[in-house]
Amino acid sequence: MAYKFDFGAIVPHWELLVDGMILTTELTVIGAVVGVGLGIMGAWARASRAPVISQIVGVYVELIRNTPFLVQLFFIFFGLPALGVKLSEFQAAVLAMIVNLGAYSTEIIRAGILAIPQGQIEAAQSLAMNRVQIFRYVVLLPALKKIWPALSSQIVIVMLGSSVCSQIAAEELTFGANYIQAINFRAFEVYFVVTGLYLAMSILLRMGLKVLGNFLFERRRHV
Amino acid sequence: MSEFSLWDIVYNLLLAARWTVLLSLTAFVLGGIVGLLLLMVRTAGNPWVVRFVRGYVELFQGTPLLMQLFIVFFGLPLIGLDVSPWVAATFGLTLFTSAFLTEIWRGCVESVGRGQWEASASLGMNFTQQMRYIVLPQALRIAIPPTVGFSVQVVKGTAVASIIGFVELTKAGTMITNATYAPFTVYGCVAVMYFLICYPLSLFARHLEGKFRNVAR
């Protein structure tokens, strides 16, 4: 007996998918903003001359980059309550995404910082800029501009990776898909459609980040 | 409830870690073969093939690995193939790996200068000979560090296979947690084992990067 596809079976549940997409977007936006912020601090610490802090950040980066996101998520959601830190599904998912992206973006931004010519920093010093000013205007902004494409890809990867947050019952897009296929038993159709939704979201996110990059790093004239 | 000592936990996780390693190796080797085939047909330059490979890469890089595994796991039975989680995971991860590797290698092949192609063509070499003797040997040198680096992503990707029910390291961690109620210890051990598999690969990739950079310049 040949299988009859029935994509119409998803239509009555469309609201679940929309809710899921909204939650996935929330996770991604919070994760990206705080995660990149963490990455900037991490990169600064790595570039600073305090060896202990630099090494601690280095260990954090290697630990995160060499373990699966799913295990990090399980550790935060199931493991941390043993230490008295109890988080909701959403909080655990956001925290995992922040911690994960923080490590990757530390490494990416650090590469950008290392590519800043020493002469630029010396020139800024000769203009009597202080350390914070130098870091902000002379090091960080040009570095971010240089590594923006790599950072954008990493944010897209984190957005796609958030699909495993359904495993701790955070109600994002994949959770919605699991829920629907449990009701109508149309697993293939549901996952096929949701895969398409993820593809559309990743294309939109990439475009959005490109526009944001153009906006952030366009040449501004200070008069 | 049975009593689990720390050693019992570690021992059982180690048994499961063999499956993580086996799945990673299989997916990496098969994905490498498929990726190489895709690279060859893409470089040969039929515009439709180029478009197809570009779409293939876009599809696998633009969707979650979990969705890819779900589609394979629930889709193959629809065309009459009864698949176990092992087959579905291998198949899905192979496709995933091939898409990323073919994209990494494309960059490496394109970095071989146009003149090399033209010179070898002027010696009367056909496409296969050009690839085999001229382009791939040069591209290989640049390709090795990022390829080793990507193997870490494959190992971490196998964790997602636990969700379609393949019993590897992460799934074993969940099962042991359900028996011991010690998630902190168990997932801590799971993370350490992934780290022990992945970190040497990362270090090796970094080492190669430094080594080949000196050769290339």
XYZ file of C-alpha atoms in Angstrom:
440
model
C 0.000 0.000 0.000
C 1.494 3.300 -1.051
C 1.662 6.062 1.517
C -0.636 9.015 0.874
C 0.852 12.330 1.892
C -1.463 14.610 3.777
C 0.052 18.020 4.371
C -3.437 19.391 5.067
C -3.343 17.616 8.429
C -0.955 20.317 9.684
C -3.196 23.251 8.843
C -5.476 23.051 11.931
C -2.375 23.293 14.139
C -0.734 26.257 12.442
C -0.872 28.356 15.617
C 1.474 25.946 17.381
C 4.045 26.457 14.647
C 3.721 30.239 14.792
C 4.115 30.180 18.587
C 7.134 27.933 18.154
C 8.724 30.273 15.624
C 8.181 33.223 17.956
C 9.867 31.393 20.834
C 12.746 30.263 18.618
C 13.184 33.892 17.562
C 13.138 35.077 21.186
C 15.733 32.467 22.144
C 17.910 33.468 19.219
C 17.704 37.214 19.784
C 18.432 37.039 23.522
C 21.078 34.371 22.976
C 22.766 36.367 20.219
C 22.774 39.752 21.966
C 23.961 38.499 25.360
C 26.166 35.804 23.829
C 28.040 38.253 21.606
C 28.326 40.633 24.584
C 29.866 37.787 26.556
C 32.127 37.088 23.606
C 33.349 40.691 23.536
C 34.189 40.531 27.254
C 35.827 37.155 26.741
C 37.911 38.429 23.848
C 38.960 41.441 25.890
C 39.982 39.179 28.749
C 41.914 36.948 26.358
C 43.735 39.955 24.906
C 44.416 41.517 28.318
C 47.691 41.127 30.093
C 46.183 39.328 33.094
C 47.306 35.735 32.484
C 45.005 34.120 35.067
C 41.812 35.641 33.664
C 42.970 34.947 30.142
C 43.551 31.291 31.009
C 40.208 30.892 32.739
C 38.463 32.258 29.653
C 40.587 29.936 27.514
C 39.437 26.892 29.490
C 35.800 28.015 29.188
C 36.152 28.410 25.430
C 37.749 24.995 24.941
C 35.262 23.235 27.234
C 32.291 24.615 25.341
C 33.715 24.215 21.868
C 34.587 20.570 22.428
C 31.310 19.311 23.893
C 27.904 19.003 22.180
C 25.304 21.703 22.732
C 22.762 19.043 23.723
C 24.970 17.867 26.603
C 25.536 21.459 27.741
C 21.777 21.943 27.719
C 21.136 18.746 29.720
C 23.864 19.675 32.178
C 22.343 23.107 32.764
C 18.739 21.927 32.935
C 19.095 18.601 34.767
C 22.488 18.963 36.436
C 22.498 22.470 37.894
C 19.470 21.917 40.189
C 21.776 19.613 42.181
C 23.727 22.780 43.013
C 20.512 24.565 43.955
C 20.216 26.476 40.656
C 16.752 25.731 39.367
C 15.852 27.110 35.973
C 12.697 26.995 33.869
C 12.890 25.330 30.461
C 13.093 28.701 28.734
C 15.737 30.049 31.121
C 17.850 26.912 30.729
C 17.584 27.071 26.929
C 18.544 30.760 26.842
C 21.426 30.230 29.263
C 22.752 27.302 27.229
C 22.616 29.355 24.038
C 24.356 32.307 25.686
C 27.104 30.155 27.154
C 27.563 28.330 23.855
C 27.635 31.396 21.609
C 29.760 33.249 24.164
C 32.558 30.722 23.746
C 32.476 30.681 19.954
C 32.221 34.438 19.623
C 35.084 34.928 22.101
C 37.285 32.986 19.722
C 35.945 34.687 16.588
C 36.245 38.230 18.005
C 39.696 37.462 19.390
C 40.832 36.573 15.872
C 39.531 39.957 14.715
C 41.330 41.765 17.533
C 44.609 40.008 16.757
C 44.315 41.245 13.177
C 44.334 44.915 14.265
C 47.750 46.388 13.355
C 49.786 47.479 16.393
C 50.411 50.816 14.696
C 46.719 51.703 14.976
C 46.844 51.267 18.738
C 50.059 53.273 19.020
C 48.531 56.027 16.912
C 45.517 56.108 19.226
C 47.793 56.280 22.265
C 49.643 59.213 20.726
C 46.268 60.939 20.403
C 45.932 60.513 24.187
C 42.960 58.182 24.002
C 42.484 56.164 27.156
C 42.342 52.343 27.267
C 38.563 52.111 27.071
C 38.405 54.524 24.157
C 41.140 52.680 22.318
C 39.407 49.352 22.851
C 36.063 50.681 21.752
C 36.949 52.792 18.712
C 40.271 51.483 17.482
C 40.195 47.791 18.372
C 36.661 46.528 18.818
C 34.712 48.214 16.028
C 37.184 47.460 13.212
C 37.623 43.935 14.610
C 33.863 43.319 14.668
C 33.558 44.668 11.159
C 36.233 42.277 9.956
C 34.743 39.156 11.566
C 31.065 40.044 11.117
C 30.469 37.375 8.419
C 31.952 34.635 10.640
C 29.977 35.873 13.630
C 26.781 35.933 11.556
C 27.291 32.308 10.506
C 27.816 31.319 14.108
C 24.586 33.048 15.172
C 22.716 31.156 12.432
C 24.276 27.888 13.665
C 23.127 28.660 17.207
C 19.602 29.422 15.954
C 19.464 26.083 14.148
C 20.990 24.345 17.163
C 18.151 25.645 19.327
C 15.963 22.915 17.800
C 17.354 20.461 20.382
C 15.917 22.653 23.160
C 12.679 20.751 22.482
C 14.339 17.933 24.440
C 13.962 19.841 27.708
C 10.431 20.844 26.656
C 11.242 24.465 25.820
C 8.309 25.218 23.554
C 10.176 26.339 20.455
C 9.519 25.377 16.840
C 10.680 21.756 17.035
C 8.647 21.281 20.197
C 5.589 22.460 18.263
C 6.401 19.966 15.501
C 6.780 17.097 17.988
C 3.475 18.059 19.557
C 1.610 18.144 16.239
C 2.963 14.822 15.025
C 1.928 13.279 18.338
C -1.640 14.383 17.620
C -2.020 13.595 13.913
C 0.723 10.953 13.389
C 1.886 12.793 10.269
C 5.527 12.887 11.338
C 7.103 13.198 7.894
C 4.790 15.948 6.686
C 5.189 17.969 9.887
C 8.976 17.731 9.965
C 9.165 18.465 6.248
C 7.205 21.686 6.672
C 9.128 22.676 9.803
C 12.436 22.065 8.021
C 11.223 24.518 5.381
C 10.345 27.016 8.113
C 13.825 26.694 9.619
C 15.372 27.190 6.191
C 13.330 30.349 5.678
C 14.245 31.585 9.160
C 17.945 30.993 8.602
C 17.872 32.829 5.261
C 15.975 35.750 6.838
C 18.332 35.817 9.829
C 21.373 35.866 7.565
C 19.901 38.730 5.556
C 18.961 40.591 8.724
C 22.463 40.258 10.115
C 23.913 41.538 6.863
C 21.694 44.628 7.009
C 22.596 45.098 10.680
C 26.284 44.814 9.825
C 25.973 47.465 7.120
C 24.183 49.719 9.572
C 26.652 49.195 12.430
C 29.851 49.478 10.466
C 29.092 52.090 7.831
C 31.574 54.916 7.831
C 30.306 57.601 10.165
C 31.627 61.089 9.972
C 32.018 62.771 13.310
C 31.784 66.489 12.704
C 16.669 0.924 42.403
C 20.054 -0.561 41.712
C 23.127 1.030 43.219
C 25.454 2.723 40.762
C 28.946 3.596 41.876
C 30.871 6.272 40.020
C 32.836 3.492 38.353
C 29.608 1.850 37.124
C 28.550 5.149 35.593
C 31.885 5.725 33.892
C 32.099 2.104 32.706
C 28.653 2.148 31.125
C 29.296 5.520 29.517
C 32.563 4.217 28.081
C 30.698 1.291 26.523
C 28.272 3.743 24.913
C 31.091 6.057 23.827
C 32.247 3.307 21.455
C 29.056 3.904 19.476
C 29.702 7.642 19.392
C 33.148 6.975 17.968
C 31.859 4.395 15.489
C 29.033 6.647 14.282
C 31.416 9.607 13.953
C 33.943 7.598 11.964
C 31.311 6.085 9.658
C 29.622 9.417 9.003
C 32.948 11.148 8.472
C 34.294 8.563 6.015
C 31.047 8.158 4.064
C 30.409 11.906 4.167
C 33.930 12.474 2.884
C 33.324 10.130 -0.063
C 29.993 11.747 -0.969
C 31.509 15.191 -0.443
C 34.393 14.369 -2.769
C 31.993 13.126 -5.461
C 29.946 16.310 -5.146
C 33.143 18.357 -5.348
C 34.234 16.563 -8.523
C 30.929 16.978 -10.360
C 30.675 20.573 -9.208
C 34.179 21.467 -10.347
C 33.530 19.820 -13.732
C 31.234 22.791 -14.171
C 27.853 21.840 -15.662
C 25.754 24.856 -14.544
C 22.789 22.693 -13.509
C 25.018 20.489 -11.407
C 26.623 23.549 -9.835
C 23.171 24.866 -8.966
C 22.128 21.512 -7.524
C 25.217 21.234 -5.303
C 24.809 24.818 -4.151
C 21.192 24.092 -3.212
C 22.243 20.882 -1.466
C 24.803 22.739 0.629
C 22.367 25.566 1.382
C 19.723 23.044 2.466
C 21.964 21.191 4.903
C 23.661 24.304 6.265
C 20.372 26.162 6.604
C 18.347 23.567 8.522
C 18.871 21.953 11.932
C 20.638 18.604 12.012
C 17.792 17.341 14.176
C 15.262 18.046 11.404
C 17.500 16.283 8.877
C 17.616 13.211 11.091
C 13.853 13.308 11.675
C 13.162 13.517 7.943
C 15.441 10.574 7.236
C 14.079 8.586 10.174
C 10.415 9.153 9.304
C 10.857 9.550 5.542
C 12.756 6.383 4.574
C 9.995 4.069 5.881
C 7.569 5.867 3.556
C 9.489 4.626 0.514
C 9.461 1.124 1.926
C 12.793 1.045 3.746
C 12.564 -0.119 7.326
C 15.345 1.737 9.091
C 16.833 1.332 12.540
C 18.018 4.433 14.426
C 21.582 3.397 13.558
C 20.896 3.399 9.803
C 18.912 6.651 9.987
C 21.624 8.348 12.045
C 24.395 7.164 9.737
C 22.476 8.212 6.642
C 21.495 11.612 8.023
C 24.934 12.434 9.407
C 26.559 11.306 6.150
C 24.463 13.782 4.158
C 25.139 16.522 6.735
C 28.893 15.860 6.690
C 29.086 15.665 2.893
C 27.432 19.085 2.509
C 29.873 20.787 4.873
C 32.977 18.998 3.576
C 32.180 19.674 -0.075
C 31.808 23.374 0.768
C 35.093 23.448 2.715
C 36.917 21.661 -0.090
C 35.409 23.847 -2.800
C 37.196 26.810 -1.277
C 40.450 24.857 -1.243
C 40.150 23.797 -4.894
C 39.285 27.354 -5.926
C 42.411 28.635 -4.205
C 44.513 26.669 -6.709
C 45.415 29.201 -9.368
C 43.710 29.303 -12.767
C 47.145 29.021 -14.381
C 47.591 25.529 -12.950
C 44.447 24.359 -14.736
C 45.491 26.002 -17.982
C 49.037 24.686 -17.843
C 47.870 21.137 -17.240
C 45.258 21.457 -20.007
C 47.994 22.599 -22.380
C 49.858 19.392 -21.536
C 46.847 17.500 -22.892
C 45.525 16.327 -19.531
C 41.835 15.566 -19.242
C 39.670 16.662 -16.285
C 40.301 13.533 -14.192
C 44.059 13.777 -14.717
C 44.075 17.480 -13.895
C 42.204 16.796 -10.664
C 44.260 13.751 -9.762
C 47.760 15.037 -10.488
C 47.611 18.826 -10.406
C 44.735 20.313 -8.426
C 43.891 17.879 -5.621
C 47.482 17.419 -4.374
C 47.772 21.190 -3.954
C 44.275 21.648 -2.571
C 44.777 18.782 -0.115
C 47.471 20.659 1.745
C 45.155 23.582 2.456
C 42.184 21.289 3.053
C 43.570 19.114 5.836
C 43.432 21.544 8.808
C 39.791 22.676 8.304
C 38.773 19.071 7.566
C 40.233 17.844 10.840
C 38.576 20.820 12.523
C 35.218 19.838 11.062
C 35.543 16.303 12.432
C 34.897 17.854 15.861
C 31.534 19.089 14.563
C 30.716 15.570 13.386
C 31.479 14.055 16.798
C 29.302 16.687 18.468
C 26.620 16.136 15.827
C 26.308 12.484 16.818
C 24.844 13.652 20.145
C 21.729 14.720 18.238
C 21.272 11.112 17.052
C 20.323 10.274 20.642
C 17.010 12.054 19.984
C 15.932 9.553 17.322
C 16.728 6.798 19.812
C 20.245 5.766 18.874
C 22.005 4.680 22.061
C 25.319 6.506 22.075
C 27.042 8.551 24.761
C 24.327 11.183 25.298
C 21.452 8.683 25.222
C 23.318 6.429 27.643
C 23.770 9.468 29.886
C 20.018 10.059 29.880
C 19.291 6.396 30.616
C 21.790 6.242 33.476
C 20.426 9.501 34.870
C 16.952 7.973 34.914
C 18.305 5.047 36.914
C 20.571 6.938 39.320
C 18.928 10.366 39.733
C 22.431 11.847 39.608
C 22.245 14.138 36.567
C 25.077 16.404 37.704
C 27.590 13.565 37.907
C 26.365 11.688 34.861
C 26.150 14.630 32.447
C 29.419 15.915 33.855
C 31.035 12.599 32.928
C 29.363 12.635 29.509
C 30.736 16.120 28.847
C 34.228 15.057 29.954
C 34.150 12.084 27.569
C 33.105 14.232 24.613
C 35.869 16.624 25.563
C 38.410 13.792 25.637
C 37.364 12.777 22.116
C 37.114 16.277 20.635
C 39.907 18.236 22.280
C 42.761 16.185 20.778
C 41.147 16.644 17.358
C 40.932 20.408 17.933
C 44.558 20.553 19.037
C 45.617 18.472 16.045
C 43.714 20.781 13.671
C 45.401 23.821 15.234
C 48.804 22.156 14.997
C 48.256 21.384 11.306
C 47.090 24.930 10.678
C 50.349 26.342 12.006
C 52.411 23.777 10.167
C 50.809 24.230 6.758
C 50.743 27.991 7.066
C 54.534 28.001 7.189
C 54.760 25.688 4.194
C 52.333 27.695 2.091
C 54.012 31.068 2.502
